[in-house]
Amino acid sequence: MNREHSDTKKTKLREYRDKREFRKTTEPDGNSKGPSGKPRFVIQKHDASTLHYDFRLEVDGVLKSWAIPKGPSTDPSENRLALQTEDHPLDYAGFEGVIPEDEYGGGTVIVWDGGTYRNLGEEADEDVSMEASLSTGKVKVWLDGEKLKGGYVLIRTGDKSDNKWLFKKMKDDEGDARRNPVSTEPRSILSDKTIEEMTEDMKDD
Ligand code: MN
């Protein structure tokens, strides 16, 4: 990693670091280096003041992030609201546990889904990079997760300063109107715990 890249990463994670007290939360501080290879995605179920699902895509050394209040749908006819949040460090992808209640984002987190992804914009005739897709407000990715598979699209609903996006399944063989993994597959892909079990187990420590 060259110096210019590190500086960019530092700037990108400023908001993430400013919001957290790393002496009090076990969340990563973003100082470790991520692995190489295919870019990753992760979806964390987060029982904060309101329950939501944090969808994160590895782009240029950070995790671009959106909070999806209702969680992802495998039904191509359903739009899900996705609110863009601050970039997170790569090692956040493996985080689950309990963020102290009086800290930013306080509550229980499990890694609900994850894997690698492909930028479908890059494969199309236009050859659009992830950075360009994010900038224009239309991101098409193919997810290879344990629960979510296939094409998904993120579309920004307002102008560039707007954090509101829509997240939806694209029409392909992986689309399924009945599966509803948010309710039928509640467990962590790392610990196999539900968010309730994680909360209970952390109390016992
Ligand atoms: Mn969250």
Coordinates of N, CA and C and ligand atoms in Angstrom, one line a residue:
M1 N 0.8 -1.2 0.0 CA 0.0 0.0 0.0 C 0.9 1.2 0.0
N2 N 0.7 2.1 -1.0 CA 1.6 3.3 -1.0 C 1.0 4.4 -0.1
R3 N 1.8 5.4 0.1 CA 1.6 6.4 1.1 C 0.3 7.2 0.7
E4 N 0.2 7.5 -0.6 CA -1.0 8.3 -1.0 C -2.3 7.5 -0.6
H5 N -2.3 6.2 -0.9 CA -3.4 5.4 -0.6 C -3.8 5.4 0.9
S6 N -2.7 5.3 1.8 CA -2.9 5.3 3.2 C -3.5 6.6 3.7
D7 N -3.1 7.7 3.1 CA -3.6 9.0 3.5 C -5.1 9.1 3.1
T8 N -5.4 8.6 1.9 CA -6.8 8.6 1.5 C -7.7 7.8 2.5
K9 N -7.1 6.7 2.8 CA -7.9 5.8 3.7 C -8.1 6.5 5.1
K10 N -7.0 7.2 5.6 CA -7.1 7.9 6.8 C -8.2 8.9 6.8
T11 N -8.3 9.7 5.7 CA -9.3 10.7 5.5 C -10.7 10.1 5.5
K12 N -10.8 9.0 4.7 CA -12.1 8.4 4.6 C -12.6 7.8 5.9
L13 N -11.8 7.4 6.8 CA -12.2 6.8 8.0 C -12.3 7.8 9.2
R14 N -12.1 9.1 8.9 CA -12.1 10.1 9.9 C -13.4 10.1 10.7
E15 N -14.5 10.1 9.9 CA -15.9 10.2 10.5 C -16.1 9.0 11.4
Y16 N -15.7 7.8 10.9 CA -15.9 6.6 11.6 C -15.1 6.7 13.0
R17 N -13.9 7.1 12.9 CA -13.1 7.2 14.1 C -13.6 8.3 15.1
D18 N -14.0 9.4 14.5 CA -14.5 10.5 15.4 C -15.7 10.1 16.2
K19 N -16.5 9.2 15.7 CA -17.7 8.8 16.4 C -17.5 7.8 17.5
R20 N -16.3 7.2 17.6 CA -16.1 6.1 18.5 C -14.9 6.3 19.5
E21 N -15.1 5.7 20.7 CA -14.1 5.7 21.7 C -13.5 4.3 21.8
F22 N -12.3 4.1 21.2 CA -11.8 2.8 21.1 C -11.3 2.1 22.4
R23 N -11.2 2.9 23.4 CA -10.9 2.3 24.7 C -12.2 1.6 25.3
K24 N -13.3 2.1 24.8 CA -14.6 1.5 25.4 C -15.3 0.5 24.5
T25 N -15.1 0.6 23.2 CA -15.8 -0.4 22.3 C -14.7 -1.3 21.7
T26 N -15.2 -2.6 21.5 CA -14.3 -3.6 20.9 C -14.3 -3.5 19.4
E27 N -15.0 -2.6 18.8 CA -15.0 -2.4 17.3 C -13.5 -2.1 16.9
P28 N -13.2 -2.6 15.6 CA -11.8 -2.3 15.1 C -11.6 -0.8 14.9
D29 N -10.3 -0.4 15.0 CA -10.0 1.1 14.8 C -9.6 1.3 13.4
G30 N -9.5 0.3 12.6 CA -9.2 0.5 11.1 C -7.7 0.6 10.8
N31 N -6.9 0.3 11.8 CA -5.4 0.4 11.6 C -4.8 -0.8 11.0
S32 N -5.5 -2.0 11.0 CA -4.9 -3.2 10.4 C -5.1 -3.2 8.9
K33 N -4.3 -4.0 8.2 CA -4.5 -4.1 6.8 C -5.4 -5.2 6.4
G34 N -6.2 -4.9 5.3 CA -7.1 -6.0 4.8 C -6.4 -7.0 4.0
P35 N -7.0 -8.2 3.8 CA -6.4 -9.2 2.9 C -6.6 -8.8 1.4
S36 N -5.8 -9.3 0.6 CA -5.9 -9.1 -0.8 C -6.9 -10.1 -1.4
G37 N -7.1 -10.0 -2.7 CA -8.0 -10.9 -3.4 C -9.3 -10.3 -3.8
K38 N -10.3 -11.0 -4.0 CA -11.6 -10.5 -4.4 C -12.2 -9.6 -3.3
P39 N -12.9 -8.5 -3.8 CA -13.5 -7.6 -2.8 C -14.6 -8.3 -2.0
R40 N -14.8 -7.9 -0.8 CA -15.7 -8.6 0.1 C -17.0 -7.7 0.3
F41 N -18.0 -8.4 0.7 CA -19.2 -7.7 1.2 C -19.6 -8.4 2.5
V42 N -20.3 -7.6 3.3 CA -20.8 -8.2 4.6 C -22.1 -7.5 4.9
I43 N -23.0 -8.2 5.6 CA -24.2 -7.7 6.1 C -24.3 -8.0 7.6
Q44 N -24.3 -6.9 8.4 CA -24.3 -7.1 9.8 C -25.7 -6.8 10.3
K45 N -26.3 -7.7 11.1 CA -27.6 -7.4 11.8 C -27.2 -6.6 13.1
H46 N -27.8 -5.5 13.2 CA -27.4 -4.6 14.3 C -28.6 -4.1 15.1
D47 N -28.7 -4.6 16.3 CA -29.8 -4.3 17.2 C -29.5 -3.1 18.0
A48 N -29.5 -1.9 17.4 CA -29.1 -0.6 18.0 C -30.5 0.0 18.5
S49 N -30.5 1.3 18.6 CA -31.8 2.0 19.1 C -33.0 1.5 18.2
T50 N -32.7 1.3 16.9 CA -33.7 0.6 16.1 C -32.9 -0.5 15.3
L51 N -33.6 -1.7 15.2 CA -32.9 -2.8 14.5 C -32.8 -2.5 13.0
H52 N -31.6 -2.8 12.5 CA -31.3 -2.6 11.0 C -30.3 -3.6 10.6
Y53 N -30.0 -3.6 9.3 CA -29.0 -4.4 8.7 C -28.0 -3.5 8.0
D54 N -26.7 -3.6 8.3 CA -25.7 -2.8 7.7 C -25.1 -3.5 6.5
F55 N -25.3 -3.0 5.3 CA -24.7 -3.6 4.1 C -23.4 -2.9 3.8
R56 N -22.3 -3.6 3.6 CA -21.0 -3.0 3.4 C -20.3 -3.7 2.2
L57 N -19.8 -2.8 1.4 CA -19.0 -3.3 0.2 C -17.6 -2.8 0.3
E58 N -16.6 -3.7 0.1 CA -15.2 -3.3 0.0 C -14.9 -2.5 -1.3
V59 N -14.6 -1.3 -1.1 CA -14.2 -0.4 -2.3 C -13.0 0.4 -1.9
D60 N -11.9 0.2 -2.6 CA -10.7 1.0 -2.5 C -10.2 1.1 -1.0
G61 N -10.1 0.0 -0.3 CA -9.5 0.0 1.0 C -10.4 0.3 2.2
V62 N -11.7 0.6 1.9 CA -12.7 0.8 3.0 C -13.9 0.0 2.7
L63 N -14.8 0.0 3.7 CA -16.2 -0.6 3.5 C -17.2 0.5 3.3
K64 N -17.7 0.7 2.1 CA -18.8 1.6 1.8 C -20.0 1.0 2.5
S65 N -20.8 1.8 3.2 CA -21.8 1.3 4.1 C -23.2 1.9 4.0
W66 N -24.2 1.1 4.1 CA -25.6 1.5 4.1 C -26.4 0.8 5.2
A67 N -27.2 1.5 5.9 CA -28.1 0.9 6.9 C -29.5 0.6 6.2
I68 N -29.9 -0.7 6.2 CA -31.1 -1.1 5.6 C -32.1 -1.4 6.7
P69 N -33.1 -0.5 7.1 CA -34.0 -0.8 8.2 C -34.7 -2.1 8.1
K70 N -35.2 -2.5 7.0 CA -36.0 -3.7 6.9 C -35.2 -4.9 6.5
G71 N -33.9 -4.7 6.2 CA -33.1 -5.8 5.7 C -33.3 -6.1 4.3
P72 N -32.4 -6.9 3.6 CA -32.4 -7.1 2.2 C -33.6 -8.1 1.9
S73 N -34.1 -7.9 0.6 CA -35.1 -8.9 0.2 C -34.6 -9.6 -1.1
T74 N -35.0 -10.9 -1.2 CA -34.6 -11.7 -2.4 C -35.6 -11.6 -3.5
D75 N -36.7 -10.7 -3.2 CA -37.8 -10.6 -4.2 C -37.5 -9.4 -5.1
P76 N -37.3 -9.6 -6.4 CA -37.0 -8.5 -7.3 C -38.1 -7.4 -7.4
S77 N -39.3 -7.6 -6.9 CA -40.3 -6.6 -6.9 C -40.3 -5.7 -5.7
E78 N -39.4 -6.0 -4.8 CA -39.4 -5.2 -3.5 C -38.2 -4.2 -3.5
N79 N -38.5 -3.0 -3.2 CA -37.5 -2.0 -2.9 C -37.2 -1.9 -1.4
R80 N -36.0 -1.8 -1.0 CA -35.7 -1.6 0.4 C -34.9 -0.3 0.6
L81 N -35.3 0.6 1.5 CA -34.6 1.8 1.8 C -33.2 1.5 2.4
A82 N -32.2 2.2 1.9 CA -30.8 2.0 2.3 C -30.2 3.4 2.6
L83 N -29.9 3.6 3.8 CA -29.3 4.9 4.2 C -27.8 4.9 4.3
Q84 N -27.1 5.6 3.4 CA -25.7 5.5 3.4 C -25.1 6.1 4.7
T85 N -24.2 5.4 5.3 CA -23.5 5.8 6.5 C -22.0 5.9 6.3
E86 N -21.3 6.3 7.3 CA -19.8 6.5 7.1 C -19.1 5.3 6.7
D87 N -18.0 5.5 5.9 CA -17.1 4.3 5.5 C -16.6 3.7 6.8
H88 N -16.5 2.3 6.7 CA -16.0 1.6 7.9 C -14.6 0.9 7.4
P89 N -13.8 0.6 8.4 CA -12.5 -0.1 8.0 C -12.8 -1.5 7.6
L90 N -11.9 -2.1 6.8 CA -12.0 -3.4 6.2 C -12.2 -4.5 7.3
D91 N -11.5 -4.3 8.4 CA -11.6 -5.4 9.4 C -12.9 -5.3 10.2
Y92 N -13.7 -4.3 9.9 CA -15.1 -4.3 10.6 C -15.9 -5.5 10.0
A93 N -15.6 -6.0 8.9 CA -16.4 -7.1 8.2 C -16.4 -8.3 9.1
G94 N -15.5 -8.5 10.0 CA -15.5 -9.7 10.9 C -16.0 -9.4 12.3
F95 N -16.5 -8.2 12.5 CA -16.9 -7.8 13.9 C -18.3 -8.3 14.2
E96 N -18.4 -9.0 15.3 CA -19.7 -9.2 16.0 C -19.5 -9.2 17.5
G97 N -20.5 -8.8 18.2 CA -20.4 -8.7 19.6 C -21.3 -7.6 20.1
V98 N -21.0 -7.0 21.2 CA -21.9 -6.0 21.8 C -21.1 -4.7 21.9
I99 N -21.7 -3.6 21.3 CA -21.1 -2.2 21.5 C -21.8 -1.7 22.7
P100 N -20.9 -1.1 23.7 CA -21.5 -0.6 24.9 C -22.7 0.4 24.7
E101 N -23.7 0.3 25.5 CA -24.9 1.0 25.3 C -24.8 2.5 25.2
D102 N -23.8 3.1 25.9 CA -23.7 4.6 25.9 C -22.8 5.0 24.7
E103 N -22.3 4.0 23.9 CA -21.4 4.4 22.8 C -22.2 4.5 21.5
Y104 N -21.5 5.1 20.5 CA -22.1 5.3 19.2 C -22.5 3.9 18.6
G105 N -23.8 3.8 18.2 CA -24.3 2.5 17.7 C -24.4 1.4 18.7
G106 N -24.5 1.8 20.0 CA -24.6 0.8 21.0 C -25.7 -0.2 20.8
G107 N -25.3 -1.5 21.0 CA -26.2 -2.6 20.8 C -25.4 -3.8 20.3
T108 N -26.2 -4.9 20.0 CA -25.6 -6.2 19.6 C -25.4 -6.2 18.0
V109 N -24.3 -6.8 17.6 CA -24.1 -7.0 16.1 C -23.7 -8.4 15.9
I110 N -24.4 -9.0 14.8 CA -23.9 -10.3 14.3 C -23.6 -10.2 12.8
V111 N -22.7 -11.0 12.3 CA -22.4 -11.1 10.9 C -23.5 -12.0 10.3
W112 N -24.5 -11.3 9.7 CA -25.6 -12.1 9.2 C -25.4 -12.7 7.8
D113 N -24.6 -12.1 7.0 CA -24.2 -12.7 5.7 C -22.9 -12.0 5.2
G114 N -22.3 -12.7 4.3 CA -21.0 -12.1 3.8 C -20.4 -13.0 2.7
G115 N -19.4 -12.5 2.0 CA -18.8 -13.3 1.0 C -18.0 -12.3 0.1
T116 N -17.9 -12.6 -1.2 CA -17.3 -11.7 -2.1 C -18.3 -11.2 -3.1
Y117 N -17.9 -10.2 -3.8 CA -18.8 -9.6 -4.8 C -18.1 -9.3 -6.1
R118 N -18.8 -9.1 -7.2 CA -18.3 -8.6 -8.5 C -19.0 -7.4 -8.8
N119 N -18.3 -6.4 -9.4 CA -18.9 -5.2 -9.9 C -19.5 -5.5 -11.3
L120 N -20.8 -5.5 -11.4 CA -21.4 -5.8 -12.7 C -21.3 -4.7 -13.7
G121 N -21.1 -3.5 -13.2 CA -20.9 -2.3 -14.1 C -19.6 -2.4 -14.9
E122 N -18.6 -3.1 -14.3 CA -17.3 -3.2 -14.9 C -17.4 -4.3 -16.0
E123 N -18.4 -5.2 -15.9 CA -18.5 -6.2 -16.9 C -19.4 -5.8 -18.1
A124 N -20.2 -4.8 -17.8 CA -21.1 -4.3 -18.9 C -20.2 -3.5 -19.9
D125 N -20.8 -3.1 -21.0 CA -20.1 -2.4 -22.1 C -19.5 -1.1 -21.6
E126 N -20.1 -0.5 -20.6 CA -19.7 0.8 -20.1 C -18.4 0.7 -19.3
D127 N -18.1 -0.4 -18.7 CA -16.9 -0.6 -17.9 C -16.7 0.4 -16.8
V128 N -17.8 0.5 -16.0 CA -17.8 1.5 -14.9 C -17.2 1.0 -13.6
S129 N -16.2 1.7 -13.1 CA -15.6 1.3 -11.8 C -16.6 1.5 -10.7
M130 N -16.3 0.9 -9.5 CA -17.1 1.0 -8.3 C -17.2 2.5 -7.9
E131 N -16.1 3.2 -8.0 CA -16.0 4.6 -7.6 C -16.9 5.4 -8.4
A132 N -16.9 5.2 -9.8 CA -17.7 5.9 -10.7 C -19.2 5.6 -10.4
S133 N -19.5 4.3 -10.2 CA -20.9 3.9 -9.9 C -21.4 4.6 -8.7
L134 N -20.6 4.7 -7.6 CA -21.0 5.3 -6.4 C -21.3 6.8 -6.6
S135 N -20.4 7.4 -7.4 CA -20.5 8.8 -7.7 C -21.8 9.1 -8.5
T136 N -22.1 8.3 -9.5 CA -23.3 8.6 -10.3 C -24.6 8.1 -9.6
G137 N -24.4 7.3 -8.5 CA -25.6 6.8 -7.7 C -26.3 5.6 -8.3
K138 N -25.6 4.8 -9.0 CA -26.2 3.5 -9.4 C -25.1 2.4 -9.4
V139 N -25.3 1.5 -8.5 CA -24.3 0.5 -8.2 C -24.9 -0.9 -8.5
K140 N -24.3 -1.7 -9.4 CA -24.8 -3.0 -9.7 C -23.7 -4.0 -9.3
V141 N -24.1 -4.9 -8.4 CA -23.1 -5.9 -7.9 C -23.7 -7.3 -8.0
W142 N -22.8 -8.3 -8.1 CA -23.2 -9.7 -8.0 C -22.7 -10.2 -6.7
L143 N -23.6 -10.6 -5.8 CA -23.2 -11.1 -4.5 C -23.0 -12.6 -4.4
D144 N -21.9 -13.0 -3.9 CA -21.6 -14.5 -3.6 C -21.6 -14.7 -2.1
G145 N -22.7 -14.6 -1.5 CA -22.8 -14.7 0.0 C -23.3 -16.1 0.3
E146 N -23.4 -16.3 1.6 CA -24.0 -17.6 2.0 C -25.5 -17.6 2.0
K147 N -26.1 -16.4 2.2 CA -27.6 -16.3 2.1 C -28.0 -15.5 0.9
L148 N -27.3 -14.4 0.5 CA -27.7 -13.6 -0.6 C -26.8 -14.0 -1.8
K149 N -27.4 -14.3 -2.9 CA -26.7 -14.6 -4.2 C -27.3 -13.8 -5.3
G150 N -26.5 -13.5 -6.3 CA -27.1 -12.9 -7.5 C -26.9 -11.4 -7.6
G151 N -27.6 -10.8 -8.6 CA -27.4 -9.4 -8.8 C -28.3 -8.5 -7.9
Y152 N -27.7 -7.5 -7.4 CA -28.4 -6.5 -6.5 C -28.0 -5.1 -7.0
V153 N -28.9 -4.2 -6.9 CA -28.7 -2.8 -7.4 C -29.0 -1.9 -6.2
L154 N -28.1 -0.9 -6.1 CA -28.3 0.3 -5.2 C -28.5 1.5 -6.1
I155 N -29.6 2.2 -5.8 CA -29.9 3.4 -6.6 C -30.1 4.6 -5.7
R156 N -29.3 5.7 -5.8 CA -29.5 6.9 -5.0 C -30.8 7.6 -5.4
T157 N -31.6 8.0 -4.5 CA -32.9 8.5 -4.9 C -32.9 10.1 -5.1
G158 N -31.9 10.7 -4.4 CA -31.9 12.2 -4.6 C -30.6 12.6 -5.2
D159 N -30.1 13.8 -4.9 CA -28.8 14.3 -5.5 C -27.7 13.7 -4.6
K160 N -26.5 14.2 -5.0 CA -25.3 13.6 -4.4 C -25.1 13.8 -2.9
S161 N -25.8 14.8 -2.4 CA -25.7 15.1 -0.9 C -26.7 14.2 -0.2
D162 N -27.6 13.6 -0.9 CA -28.6 12.8 -0.2 C -28.1 11.4 0.1
N163 N -28.3 10.9 1.3 CA -27.8 9.6 1.8 C -28.9 8.5 1.5
K164 N -30.0 8.9 0.9 CA -31.1 7.9 0.7 C -30.9 7.1 -0.6
W165 N -30.8 5.8 -0.5 CA -30.7 4.9 -1.7 C -31.8 3.9 -1.6
L166 N -32.0 3.2 -2.7 CA -32.9 2.0 -2.7 C -32.0 0.8 -3.0
F167 N -32.3 -0.3 -2.3 CA -31.6 -1.5 -2.5 C -32.5 -2.6 -3.0
K168 N -32.2 -3.2 -4.1 CA -33.2 -4.3 -4.5 C -32.5 -5.4 -5.3
K169 N -33.1 -6.5 -5.3 CA -32.7 -7.7 -6.1 C -32.9 -7.4 -7.5
M170 N -31.9 -7.8 -8.4 CA -32.1 -7.7 -9.8 C -32.8 -9.0 -10.3
K171 N -33.5 -8.9 -11.5 CA -34.1 -10.1 -12.0 C -33.1 -11.1 -12.6
D172 N -33.0 -12.2 -11.9 CA -32.1 -13.3 -12.4 C -32.5 -14.6 -11.8
D173 N -31.8 -15.6 -12.0 CA -32.2 -17.0 -11.5 C -32.2 -17.1 -10.0
E174 N -31.5 -16.1 -9.3 CA -31.3 -16.2 -7.9 C -32.5 -15.4 -7.2
G175 N -33.3 -14.7 -8.0 CA -34.4 -14.0 -7.4 C -35.5 -15.0 -6.8
D176 N -36.1 -14.6 -5.7 CA -37.0 -15.6 -5.1 C -38.0 -14.7 -4.2
A177 N -39.2 -14.7 -4.6 CA -40.2 -13.9 -3.9 C -40.6 -14.5 -2.5
R178 N -40.4 -15.8 -2.3 CA -40.9 -16.4 -1.1 C -39.8 -16.7 0.0
R179 N -38.5 -16.6 -0.4 CA -37.5 -17.1 0.6 C -37.4 -16.3 1.9
N180 N -37.4 -15.0 1.8 CA -37.4 -14.1 2.9 C -36.3 -14.5 4.0
P181 N -35.0 -14.5 3.7 CA -34.0 -15.0 4.6 C -33.9 -14.1 5.9
V182 N -34.3 -12.9 5.8 CA -34.3 -12.0 7.0 C -35.1 -12.6 8.2
S183 N -36.2 -13.3 7.9 CA -37.0 -13.9 9.0 C -36.7 -15.4 9.1
T184 N -36.3 -16.1 8.0 CA -36.2 -17.6 8.1 C -34.7 -18.0 8.4
E185 N -33.8 -17.1 8.1 CA -32.4 -17.4 8.4 C -31.7 -16.4 9.3
P186 N -32.1 -16.4 10.6 CA -31.6 -15.3 11.4 C -30.2 -15.4 12.0
R187 N -29.5 -16.5 11.8 CA -28.3 -16.8 12.5 C -27.0 -16.2 11.8
S188 N -26.0 -15.9 12.7 CA -24.7 -15.4 12.2 C -24.0 -16.5 11.4
I189 N -23.4 -16.1 10.3 CA -22.6 -17.0 9.5 C -21.2 -17.3 10.1
L190 N -20.9 -16.6 11.2 CA -19.6 -16.8 11.9 C -19.8 -17.7 13.1
S191 N -20.7 -17.3 14.0 CA -20.9 -17.9 15.3 C -22.1 -18.8 15.3
D192 N -22.9 -18.8 14.3 CA -24.2 -19.5 14.3 C -25.2 -19.0 15.3
K193 N -24.9 -17.9 15.9 CA -25.8 -17.3 17.0 C -26.8 -16.4 16.4
T194 N -28.0 -16.4 17.0 CA -29.0 -15.3 16.7 C -28.5 -14.1 17.5
I195 N -29.1 -12.9 17.1 CA -28.8 -11.7 17.8 C -29.1 -11.8 19.3
E196 N -30.2 -12.5 19.6 CA -30.7 -12.6 21.0 C -29.7 -13.5 21.8
E197 N -29.2 -14.6 21.2 CA -28.2 -15.5 21.8 C -26.9 -14.7 22.0
M198 N -26.5 -13.9 21.1 CA -25.2 -13.1 21.2 C -25.4 -12.2 22.4
T199 N -26.5 -11.5 22.5 CA -26.7 -10.6 23.6 C -26.7 -11.3 25.0
E200 N -27.3 -12.5 25.0 CA -27.3 -13.3 26.3 C -25.9 -13.7 26.6
D201 N -25.2 -14.3 25.6 CA -23.8 -14.8 25.9 C -22.9 -13.8 26.3
M202 N -23.0 -12.5 25.8 CA -22.1 -11.5 26.2 C -22.3 -11.0 27.6
K203 N -23.6 -11.2 28.1 CA -23.9 -10.8 29.5 C -23.2 -11.7 30.5
D204 N -23.1 -13.0 30.1 CA -22.5 -14.0 30.9 C -21.0 -13.8 31.1
D205 N -20.3 -13.1 30.2 CA -18.8 -13.0 30.2 C -18.3 -12.2 31.4
Ligands
MN1 MN -25.5 -0.1 12.3

